[in-house]
Amino acid sequence: MRNSHTLSILSLLVLLAGCSRYLTGNGSAVESITTEELKLHLSFLAADEFAGRDTPSPELKITSRYLATMVEGYGLQPLMPDGSWYQTISLDVTEADPAATRLIVHEGSRQQEFRFASDFGIPGRVTEAGQITGEVFFAGLGVSAPDLEWDDIGSADLEGKVVVILDPVIPEGHPLATTEGRRAIRNRSGSIMRAGAIAVLTVISEEREASHQEQGEQFTSSRYLYPTEELNSAYYARRTYSFSRAELRHATATAVLGITGSELDGMFTQVGEGEQVATSAIGGRTVEVSVGISSRVEESYNVVAMVEGSHPDLKDEYVVLSSHHDHLGIRNGQVLNGADDNGSGTVAMLEIAQALMITRPKRSTILVWHTGEERGLIGSQYFVQRCPVEVSRITAELNMDMLCRNDPDSLYVIGSNKLSSEFDAIINQVNERHVGFGLDYRYELPQ
Ligand SMILES: [Zn+2]
């Protein structure tokens, strides 16, 4: 399937590239930015066939190639020393290894073994091999929120325990369907681990269980990526993660808890209706989780292009425009298309590239589409630390992310006041003179 998708994407790319109407622009620079062209690019790059543009993935490489092909068509210049449009980043990819990762329920001399990633999943990053073994404590929803009159933990001793909790879809009208309730649900694994548990096993909702059953779905594992070439950045140090959290299919959960499937269904019904279920230590059994790690090296690309400045002296200064072209891939069988985040910024930069070729600014403009943003700002960190031009020659940087988030005539502005005494004033002047957007500073927060 993947091969035929790749082929059809490539043929469409050739068709688009051959369609000169989209490469030349008509009229003035501003007029060359059109809704039609934005929609054309975005409908393509956010299509299901791009599988959510995960880092690293063949689909993200095709996205990179699409961007490079377009800017080559617009007449921009490559900026990498080897004349390429691609700043290649070699990535160490670390994740749990299905062949060496398993969950075993021990009951007396009997043991039942479950497989990763079909019977259970590991939703968080894990970079270290290891093993945990402990007695089981069933903690209902795992929520400890006495203020909301919901407390599954109370005075239970969780030290050294493997804590099992339910993860139902919380319907409207449920006592926990409030902002505080949802926050308590989100934070429960952390709270349970801080109370001394060695792992939290979450039983997936009935809806997710049905989707696994119907589509033979596997759990999506969380990969950890870090550039092979270590970056010299305090902010961006390489980190290690050990196992602490798993998600269980219902058959795995019934074995761990020593109950029947209909008893588990009954508990989901009960908590779904807003009632707490009885919590307790589960005697006579222990759970062991062994995690093996696999590592490999893959490549991904920042796409880098330049519009040379029109002024003989100022063209040696640069303004950088950036956006990330990666997204989050496929989660739980669903393609996360990322049209807004950040298909919108990605295609806006294509249209801006085209416009800048019609009316060149005095300074040179570098356009960079970053990879790996969703995996921890990898592409932007790499670009700054391995910049193809002297960083001191960069006068300003404008990054675009999720342009479709708010009203069409307003923009969130973040950071323009932080590093420069002039940048924000310039942005406001230009805005007043030309487009008159509402500039919204609500995310300009120190934290
Ligand atoms: Zn984003």
Tab-separated table of C-alpha atoms and ligand atoms in Angstrom:
chain	number	residue	atom	x	y	z
A	1	MET	CA	0.000	0.000	0.000
A	2	ARG	CA	2.731	2.404	0.962
A	3	ASN	CA	4.547	1.920	-2.358
A	4	SER	CA	1.490	2.646	-4.449
A	5	HIS	CA	0.707	5.701	-2.329
A	6	THR	CA	4.244	6.960	-2.801
A	7	LEU	CA	3.991	6.483	-6.542
A	8	SER	CA	0.680	8.293	-6.827
A	9	ILE	CA	1.978	11.157	-4.712
A	10	LEU	CA	5.022	11.448	-6.949
A	11	SER	CA	2.934	11.471	-10.132
A	12	LEU	CA	0.718	14.204	-8.713
A	13	LEU	CA	3.844	16.136	-7.804
A	14	VAL	CA	5.053	15.912	-11.402
A	15	LEU	CA	1.667	17.106	-12.644
A	16	LEU	CA	1.698	20.082	-10.280
A	17	ALA	CA	5.264	20.965	-11.090
A	18	GLY	CA	4.384	20.948	-14.769
A	19	CYS	CA	1.530	23.378	-14.243
A	20	SER	CA	3.311	26.684	-14.822
A	21	ARG	CA	0.351	28.787	-13.630
A	22	TYR	CA	1.349	27.875	-10.095
A	23	LEU	CA	5.009	28.565	-10.539
A	24	THR	CA	5.179	32.033	-12.002
A	25	GLY	CA	2.604	34.099	-10.117
A	26	ASN	CA	0.537	36.772	-11.783
A	27	GLY	CA	0.613	40.524	-11.275
A	28	SER	CA	2.095	42.098	-8.170
A	29	ALA	CA	3.821	40.308	-5.328
A	30	VAL	CA	0.817	40.644	-3.049
A	31	GLU	CA	-1.637	39.575	-5.761
A	32	SER	CA	0.424	36.428	-6.326
A	33	ILE	CA	-0.651	35.212	-2.864
A	34	THR	CA	-4.030	33.630	-3.528
A	35	THR	CA	-6.526	31.542	-1.614
A	36	GLU	CA	-6.678	29.106	-4.535
A	37	GLU	CA	-2.973	28.349	-4.482
A	38	LEU	CA	-2.845	28.102	-0.683
A	39	LYS	CA	-5.739	25.657	-0.792
A	40	LEU	CA	-4.161	23.649	-3.599
A	41	HIS	CA	-0.884	23.168	-1.705
A	42	LEU	CA	-2.620	22.536	1.621
A	43	SER	CA	-5.140	20.015	0.284
A	44	PHE	CA	-2.227	18.046	-1.101
A	45	LEU	CA	0.185	18.135	1.847
A	46	ALA	CA	-2.539	17.513	4.452
A	47	ALA	CA	-4.084	14.613	2.497
A	48	ASP	CA	-4.420	11.234	4.231
A	49	GLU	CA	-1.750	9.767	1.920
A	50	PHE	CA	0.863	11.886	3.735
A	51	ALA	CA	0.106	9.861	6.879
A	52	GLY	CA	0.470	12.864	9.168
A	53	ARG	CA	4.053	13.748	8.012
A	54	ASP	CA	5.740	12.083	10.969
A	55	THR	CA	9.480	12.485	11.664
A	56	PRO	CA	11.140	10.513	10.221
A	57	SER	CA	8.928	9.046	7.495
A	58	PRO	CA	8.886	8.581	3.712
A	59	GLU	CA	5.852	10.891	3.601
A	60	LEU	CA	7.766	13.704	5.316
A	61	LYS	CA	10.603	13.223	2.815
A	62	ILE	CA	8.066	13.589	-0.006
A	63	THR	CA	6.806	16.771	1.676
A	64	SER	CA	10.385	18.079	1.783
A	65	ARG	CA	10.807	17.238	-1.885
A	66	TYR	CA	7.532	18.981	-2.761
A	67	LEU	CA	8.705	22.173	-1.037
A	68	ALA	CA	12.129	22.033	-2.699
A	69	THR	CA	10.544	21.403	-6.100
A	70	MET	CA	8.214	24.371	-5.713
A	71	VAL	CA	10.883	26.849	-4.606
A	72	GLU	CA	13.169	25.667	-7.386
A	73	GLY	CA	10.289	26.389	-9.765
A	74	TYR	CA	9.845	29.858	-8.272
A	75	GLY	CA	13.527	30.547	-8.934
A	76	LEU	CA	14.900	30.656	-5.374
A	77	GLN	CA	18.494	29.645	-4.672
A	78	PRO	CA	19.662	26.651	-2.672
A	79	LEU	CA	21.747	27.713	0.316
A	80	MET	CA	23.484	24.587	1.561
A	81	PRO	CA	27.228	24.438	0.790
A	82	ASP	CA	26.720	21.396	-1.472
A	83	GLY	CA	24.149	23.280	-3.553
A	84	SER	CA	21.308	21.251	-2.103
A	85	TRP	CA	17.885	22.382	-0.881
A	86	TYR	CA	18.170	19.930	2.003
A	87	GLN	CA	19.937	20.322	5.323
A	88	THR	CA	20.227	16.639	6.173
A	89	ILE	CA	19.835	15.690	9.831
A	90	SER	CA	20.909	12.230	10.884
A	91	LEU	CA	18.661	11.080	13.736
A	92	ASP	CA	19.056	8.380	16.356
A	93	VAL	CA	15.615	6.806	16.630
A	94	THR	CA	15.023	4.910	19.885
A	95	GLU	CA	11.884	2.975	20.819
A	96	ALA	CA	10.650	-0.152	22.546
A	97	ASP	CA	11.546	-3.298	20.616
A	98	PRO	CA	8.505	-5.583	20.061
A	99	ALA	CA	10.701	-8.706	19.995
A	100	ALA	CA	12.138	-8.004	23.451
A	101	THR	CA	9.225	-6.305	25.208
A	102	ARG	CA	6.534	-8.256	27.050
A	103	LEU	CA	4.122	-8.209	29.957
A	104	ILE	CA	3.797	-11.323	32.109
A	105	VAL	CA	1.114	-12.022	34.707
A	106	HIS	CA	2.410	-14.425	37.408
A	107	GLU	CA	-0.167	-16.288	39.480
A	108	GLY	CA	1.401	-18.972	41.630
A	109	SER	CA	3.368	-21.201	39.252
A	110	ARG	CA	1.168	-20.177	36.324
A	111	GLN	CA	2.116	-17.366	33.962
A	112	GLN	CA	0.455	-15.638	31.052
A	113	GLU	CA	2.502	-13.655	28.565
A	114	PHE	CA	1.280	-10.653	26.502
A	115	ARG	CA	2.861	-9.092	23.454
A	116	PHE	CA	3.850	-5.543	22.621
A	117	ALA	CA	2.390	-3.760	20.607
A	118	SER	CA	-0.719	-5.893	19.995
A	119	ASP	CA	-1.835	-6.789	23.548
A	120	PHE	CA	-0.436	-3.694	25.223
A	121	GLY	CA	1.169	-0.425	24.225
A	122	ILE	CA	3.739	1.968	25.646
A	123	PRO	CA	2.493	5.514	25.074
A	124	GLY	CA	5.459	7.451	26.505
A	125	ARG	CA	9.047	7.709	25.347
A	126	VAL	CA	11.340	4.950	26.546
A	127	THR	CA	15.069	4.836	25.843
A	128	GLU	CA	16.392	2.429	28.480
A	129	ALA	CA	15.919	-1.314	28.636
A	130	GLY	CA	14.604	-2.496	31.969
A	131	GLN	CA	12.216	-4.603	33.961
A	132	ILE	CA	9.656	-3.917	36.685
A	133	THR	CA	7.820	-6.465	38.818
A	134	GLY	CA	5.194	-5.680	41.409
A	135	GLU	CA	1.905	-6.511	43.034
A	136	VAL	CA	-1.197	-5.091	41.436
A	137	PHE	CA	-3.413	-2.356	42.849
A	138	PHE	CA	-6.651	-1.520	41.022
A	139	ALA	CA	-7.425	2.189	41.445
A	140	GLY	CA	-10.631	2.752	39.446
A	141	LEU	CA	-10.161	5.919	37.402
A	142	GLY	CA	-7.023	6.718	39.386
A	143	VAL	CA	-8.339	10.188	40.164
A	144	SER	CA	-7.620	11.757	43.524
A	145	ALA	CA	-9.677	14.949	43.652
A	146	PRO	CA	-11.453	15.244	47.013
A	147	ASP	CA	-12.542	18.796	46.042
A	148	LEU	CA	-14.614	17.249	43.248
A	149	GLU	CA	-15.881	14.558	45.606
A	150	TRP	CA	-14.005	11.920	43.632
A	151	ASP	CA	-11.131	10.060	45.276
A	152	ASP	CA	-10.003	6.642	44.029
A	153	ILE	CA	-6.730	6.728	45.956
A	154	GLY	CA	-7.571	7.900	49.474
A	155	SER	CA	-5.039	6.472	51.917
A	156	ALA	CA	-4.084	3.472	49.734
A	157	ASP	CA	-0.416	2.451	49.928
A	158	LEU	CA	0.871	2.533	46.333
A	159	GLU	CA	4.568	2.127	47.222
A	160	GLY	CA	6.164	-0.415	44.839
A	161	LYS	CA	2.791	-1.278	43.271
A	162	VAL	CA	1.768	-1.706	39.655
A	163	VAL	CA	-1.358	0.471	39.551
A	164	VAL	CA	-4.127	-0.348	37.063
A	165	ILE	CA	-6.643	2.357	36.120
A	166	LEU	CA	-9.536	2.664	33.652
A	167	ASP	CA	-9.544	5.185	30.814
A	168	PRO	CA	-13.180	5.546	29.735
A	169	VAL	CA	-14.493	8.266	27.442
A	170	ILE	CA	-15.948	10.782	29.910
A	171	PRO	CA	-19.413	11.846	28.685
A	172	GLU	CA	-20.858	15.345	29.107
A	173	GLY	CA	-22.682	15.663	32.406
A	174	HIS	CA	-20.230	13.303	34.172
A	175	PRO	CA	-19.021	14.637	37.548
A	176	LEU	CA	-15.480	14.822	36.109
A	177	ALA	CA	-16.516	16.498	32.828
A	178	THR	CA	-15.366	19.868	34.127
A	179	THR	CA	-12.102	21.693	33.500
A	180	GLU	CA	-10.774	20.639	36.914
A	181	GLY	CA	-12.044	17.083	36.451
A	182	ARG	CA	-10.403	16.697	33.072
A	183	ARG	CA	-7.182	18.131	34.478
A	184	ALA	CA	-7.308	15.602	37.339
A	185	ILE	CA	-7.776	12.797	34.786
A	186	ARG	CA	-4.853	14.059	32.708
A	187	ASN	CA	-2.522	14.319	35.693
A	188	ARG	CA	-3.400	11.052	37.411
A	189	SER	CA	-0.459	8.943	36.127
A	190	GLY	CA	2.009	11.523	37.444
A	191	SER	CA	0.248	11.663	40.810
A	192	ILE	CA	0.213	7.880	41.108
A	193	MET	CA	3.926	7.631	40.268
A	194	ARG	CA	4.745	10.343	42.829
A	195	ALA	CA	2.868	8.266	45.411
A	196	GLY	CA	5.482	5.543	44.955
A	197	ALA	CA	3.998	3.275	42.268
A	198	ILE	CA	6.499	1.613	39.900
A	199	ALA	CA	4.189	1.656	36.878
A	200	VAL	CA	0.713	2.730	35.759
A	201	LEU	CA	-1.222	0.409	33.462
A	202	THR	CA	-4.183	2.102	31.777
A	203	VAL	CA	-7.085	0.011	30.460
A	204	ILE	CA	-8.115	1.552	27.116
A	205	SER	CA	-11.695	2.756	26.596
A	206	GLU	CA	-14.355	0.477	25.148
A	207	GLU	CA	-14.314	2.609	21.998
A	208	ARG	CA	-10.582	2.110	21.475
A	209	GLU	CA	-10.904	-1.605	22.292
A	210	ALA	CA	-13.575	-1.928	19.565
A	211	SER	CA	-11.329	-0.150	17.072
A	212	HIS	CA	-8.425	-2.504	17.891
A	213	GLN	CA	-10.741	-5.486	17.460
A	214	GLU	CA	-12.309	-4.350	14.206
A	215	GLN	CA	-9.156	-3.140	12.487
A	216	GLY	CA	-6.513	-5.409	14.016
A	217	GLU	CA	-4.896	-2.215	15.173
A	218	GLN	CA	-1.550	-2.122	16.978
A	219	PHE	CA	-0.573	0.420	19.615
A	220	THR	CA	1.476	3.326	18.340
A	221	SER	CA	4.751	3.519	20.203
A	222	SER	CA	6.378	6.782	21.078
A	223	ARG	CA	9.788	7.191	19.515
A	224	TYR	CA	12.569	9.322	20.925
A	225	LEU	CA	14.641	11.191	18.385
A	226	TYR	CA	17.918	12.978	18.839
A	227	PRO	CA	20.433	14.168	16.250
A	228	THR	CA	23.265	11.646	15.858
A	229	GLU	CA	25.650	14.580	15.767
A	230	GLU	CA	25.306	15.817	19.364
A	231	LEU	CA	24.080	19.433	19.544
A	232	ASN	CA	25.927	21.804	21.830
A	233	SER	CA	22.866	23.121	23.614
A	234	ALA	CA	22.000	23.249	27.291
A	235	TYR	CA	18.360	23.489	26.341
A	236	TYR	CA	18.567	20.557	24.037
A	237	ALA	CA	20.523	17.918	25.942
A	238	ARG	CA	20.039	14.244	25.099
A	239	ARG	CA	17.694	12.665	27.646
A	240	THR	CA	16.949	9.187	28.895
A	241	TYR	CA	13.537	7.770	29.711
A	242	SER	CA	12.748	4.575	31.559
A	243	PHE	CA	9.489	2.648	31.369
A	244	SER	CA	6.626	3.752	33.645
A	245	ARG	CA	3.381	3.545	31.706
A	246	ALA	CA	1.537	1.025	29.521
A	247	GLU	CA	-1.889	0.810	27.905
A	248	LEU	CA	-3.782	-2.483	28.050
A	249	ARG	CA	-6.209	-4.178	25.688
A	250	HIS	CA	-9.210	-5.585	27.563
A	251	ALA	CA	-8.063	-9.228	27.392
A	252	THR	CA	-4.728	-8.208	28.917
A	253	ALA	CA	-6.485	-6.185	31.621
A	254	THR	CA	-8.795	-9.021	32.688
A	255	ALA	CA	-5.764	-11.298	33.122
A	256	VAL	CA	-3.910	-8.648	35.130
A	257	LEU	CA	-6.942	-8.017	37.364
A	258	GLY	CA	-8.154	-11.654	37.527
A	259	ILE	CA	-11.698	-10.755	36.423
A	260	THR	CA	-13.970	-11.640	33.491
A	261	GLY	CA	-14.619	-9.504	30.421
A	262	SER	CA	-18.175	-8.792	31.525
A	263	GLU	CA	-16.964	-7.682	34.952
A	264	LEU	CA	-14.609	-5.234	33.224
A	265	ASP	CA	-17.445	-3.999	30.963
A	266	GLY	CA	-19.569	-3.507	34.088
A	267	MET	CA	-16.891	-1.312	35.652
A	268	PHE	CA	-16.654	0.823	32.501
A	269	THR	CA	-20.452	1.260	32.569
A	270	GLN	CA	-20.386	2.203	36.232
A	271	VAL	CA	-17.648	4.855	35.995
A	272	GLY	CA	-19.174	6.129	32.740
A	273	GLU	CA	-22.392	6.761	34.642
A	274	GLY	CA	-20.509	8.837	37.183
A	275	GLU	CA	-20.151	6.273	39.982
A	276	GLN	CA	-16.863	5.220	41.522
A	277	VAL	CA	-15.928	1.542	41.456
A	278	ALA	CA	-14.406	-0.300	44.404
A	279	THR	CA	-10.618	-0.058	44.443
A	280	SER	CA	-8.375	-2.683	46.014
A	281	ALA	CA	-5.077	-4.521	46.095
A	282	ILE	CA	-5.291	-7.599	43.866
A	283	GLY	CA	-3.838	-10.485	45.840
A	284	GLY	CA	-2.129	-13.603	44.584
A	285	ARG	CA	-0.548	-12.201	41.452
A	286	THR	CA	2.289	-10.028	40.266
A	287	VAL	CA	2.870	-8.281	36.977
A	288	GLU	CA	6.224	-8.136	35.256
A	289	VAL	CA	7.005	-5.800	32.361
A	290	SER	CA	10.276	-6.243	30.484
A	291	VAL	CA	11.240	-3.580	27.978
A	292	GLY	CA	13.874	-4.052	25.277
A	293	ILE	CA	15.096	-1.151	23.194
A	294	SER	CA	15.816	-0.850	19.502
A	295	SER	CA	17.851	1.953	17.960
A	296	ARG	CA	18.430	2.880	14.371
A	297	VAL	CA	19.651	5.881	12.394
A	298	GLU	CA	17.421	7.662	9.895
A	299	GLU	CA	17.639	10.923	7.978
A	300	SER	CA	15.267	13.837	7.801
A	301	TYR	CA	15.553	17.258	6.166
A	302	ASN	CA	15.217	20.929	6.830
A	303	VAL	CA	14.408	22.507	3.464
A	304	VAL	CA	16.436	25.701	3.029
A	305	ALA	CA	16.125	28.259	0.228
A	306	MET	CA	17.115	31.870	-0.345
A	307	VAL	CA	15.751	34.920	-2.119
A	308	GLU	CA	18.773	37.086	-2.739
A	309	GLY	CA	18.383	40.691	-1.556
A	310	SER	CA	18.122	43.511	-4.117
A	311	HIS	CA	20.477	45.937	-2.333
A	312	PRO	CA	24.185	45.547	-3.125
A	313	ASP	CA	25.290	45.941	0.525
A	314	LEU	CA	22.258	44.856	2.519
A	315	LYS	CA	21.944	41.578	0.645
A	316	ASP	CA	24.633	40.174	2.956
A	317	GLU	CA	22.166	40.507	5.835
A	318	TYR	CA	19.412	37.968	6.235
A	319	VAL	CA	15.835	37.792	7.398
A	320	VAL	CA	14.756	34.232	8.147
A	321	LEU	CA	11.208	32.963	7.630
A	322	SER	CA	10.500	29.561	9.107
A	323	SER	CA	7.792	27.009	9.748
A	324	HIS	CA	7.783	23.302	10.507
A	325	HIS	CA	6.531	20.906	7.852
A	326	ASP	CA	6.336	17.790	10.045
A	327	HIS	CA	3.360	16.678	12.119
A	328	LEU	CA	2.398	13.819	14.450
A	329	GLY	CA	1.844	10.910	12.082
A	330	ILE	CA	-0.811	8.278	12.814
A	331	ARG	CA	-2.135	7.771	16.360
A	332	ASN	CA	-4.452	4.950	17.305
A	333	GLY	CA	-5.218	4.230	13.678
A	334	GLN	CA	-6.135	7.792	12.831
A	335	VAL	CA	-4.152	10.005	10.469
A	336	LEU	CA	-3.394	13.326	12.131
A	337	ASN	CA	-3.449	15.447	8.993
A	338	GLY	CA	-1.986	18.613	10.522
A	339	ALA	CA	-3.639	21.015	8.069
A	340	ASP	CA	-3.483	23.819	10.626
A	341	ASP	CA	-0.423	22.526	12.536
A	342	ASN	CA	1.510	23.267	10.462
A	343	GLY	CA	0.321	22.735	6.917
A	344	SER	CA	-0.915	26.325	7.136
A	345	GLY	CA	2.481	27.887	7.882
A	346	THR	CA	4.184	25.536	5.422
A	347	VAL	CA	2.047	26.576	2.445
A	348	ALA	CA	1.964	30.244	3.495
A	349	MET	CA	5.740	30.231	3.113
A	350	LEU	CA	5.451	28.804	-0.405
A	351	GLU	CA	3.211	31.702	-1.381
A	352	ILE	CA	5.512	34.199	0.347
A	353	ALA	CA	8.502	32.685	-1.503
A	354	GLN	CA	6.721	33.240	-4.797
A	355	ALA	CA	5.825	36.825	-3.869
A	356	LEU	CA	9.373	37.681	-2.756
A	357	MET	CA	10.665	36.616	-6.170
A	358	ILE	CA	8.349	39.196	-7.780
A	359	THR	CA	9.425	42.072	-5.489
A	360	ARG	CA	12.748	41.323	-3.835
A	361	PRO	CA	13.401	42.874	-0.426
A	362	LYS	CA	16.704	44.675	0.081
A	363	ARG	CA	18.010	42.076	2.509
A	364	SER	CA	18.289	38.438	1.534
A	365	THR	CA	15.526	36.213	2.835
A	366	ILE	CA	16.210	32.667	3.980
A	367	LEU	CA	13.206	30.367	4.005
A	368	VAL	CA	13.569	27.260	6.129
A	369	TRP	CA	11.015	24.522	6.611
A	370	HIS	CA	12.033	22.683	9.781
A	371	THR	CA	11.700	18.961	10.378
A	372	GLY	CA	11.069	17.269	13.726
A	373	GLU	CA	9.352	20.180	15.485
A	374	GLU	CA	6.711	17.917	16.986
A	375	ARG	CA	9.473	15.592	18.235
A	376	GLY	CA	11.180	18.317	20.242
A	377	LEU	CA	12.156	21.305	18.051
A	378	ILE	CA	14.861	19.242	16.341
A	379	GLY	CA	15.006	21.030	12.989
A	380	SER	CA	15.113	24.564	14.394
A	381	GLN	CA	17.803	23.670	16.971
A	382	TYR	CA	19.842	22.040	14.245
A	383	PHE	CA	19.429	24.968	11.844
A	384	VAL	CA	20.654	27.485	14.429
A	385	GLN	CA	23.626	25.350	15.439
A	386	ARG	CA	24.622	24.324	11.921
A	387	CYS	CA	23.513	27.493	10.191
A	388	PRO	CA	24.586	27.733	6.526
A	389	VAL	CA	25.193	31.490	7.025
A	390	GLU	CA	26.806	33.357	9.918
A	391	VAL	CA	24.110	33.662	12.587
A	392	SER	CA	25.286	37.205	13.397
A	393	ARG	CA	24.197	38.252	9.896
A	394	ILE	CA	20.583	37.271	10.618
A	395	THR	CA	18.698	40.470	11.421
A	396	ALA	CA	15.307	38.974	12.210
A	397	GLU	CA	13.455	35.661	12.322
A	398	LEU	CA	9.726	35.152	11.840
A	399	ASN	CA	8.345	31.701	12.577
A	400	MET	CA	4.861	30.680	11.503
A	401	ASP	CA	2.809	27.992	13.170
A	402	MET	CA	-0.934	27.249	13.029
A	403	LEU	CA	-2.031	30.279	11.031
A	404	CYS	CA	-5.595	28.951	10.885
A	405	ARG	CA	-6.024	28.822	14.644
A	406	ASN	CA	-7.896	32.099	15.158
A	407	ASP	CA	-10.028	34.573	13.172
A	408	PRO	CA	-8.901	35.164	9.579
A	409	ASP	CA	-8.089	38.802	10.321
A	410	SER	CA	-6.104	38.289	13.513
A	411	LEU	CA	-2.757	36.818	14.491
A	412	TYR	CA	-1.167	35.711	17.728
A	413	VAL	CA	2.203	37.415	18.106
A	414	ILE	CA	4.636	35.692	20.432
A	415	GLY	CA	8.129	36.815	21.402
A	416	SER	CA	8.455	40.000	19.329
A	417	ASN	CA	9.113	41.976	22.519
A	418	LYS	CA	11.545	39.558	24.057
A	419	LEU	CA	14.821	39.737	22.165
A	420	SER	CA	14.671	43.080	20.436
A	421	SER	CA	13.694	46.626	21.300
A	422	GLU	CA	12.572	47.350	17.725
A	423	PHE	CA	11.045	44.202	16.321
A	424	ASP	CA	7.586	44.537	17.800
A	425	ALA	CA	7.334	48.210	16.796
A	426	ILE	CA	8.288	47.314	13.213
A	427	ILE	CA	5.684	44.535	13.098
A	428	ASN	CA	3.019	46.952	14.336
A	429	GLN	CA	4.002	49.685	11.868
A	430	VAL	CA	3.927	47.291	8.926
A	431	ASN	CA	0.639	45.818	10.089
A	432	GLU	CA	-0.997	49.261	10.384
A	433	ARG	CA	0.302	50.383	7.018
A	434	HIS	CA	-0.726	47.292	5.063
A	435	VAL	CA	-3.115	44.697	6.443
A	436	GLY	CA	-4.589	45.974	9.707
A	437	PHE	CA	-4.834	42.594	11.449
A	438	GLY	CA	-5.791	42.370	15.073
A	439	LEU	CA	-2.556	41.395	16.853
A	440	ASP	CA	-3.258	39.221	19.850
A	441	TYR	CA	-0.537	38.939	22.534
A	442	ARG	CA	-2.292	36.506	24.863
A	443	TYR	CA	0.416	33.828	24.446
A	444	GLU	CA	3.266	36.271	25.057
A	445	LEU	CA	3.889	34.800	28.498
A	446	PRO	CA	7.272	34.270	30.155
A	447	GLN	CA	6.461	30.632	30.996
B	1	ZN	ZN	3.176	23.417	15.181
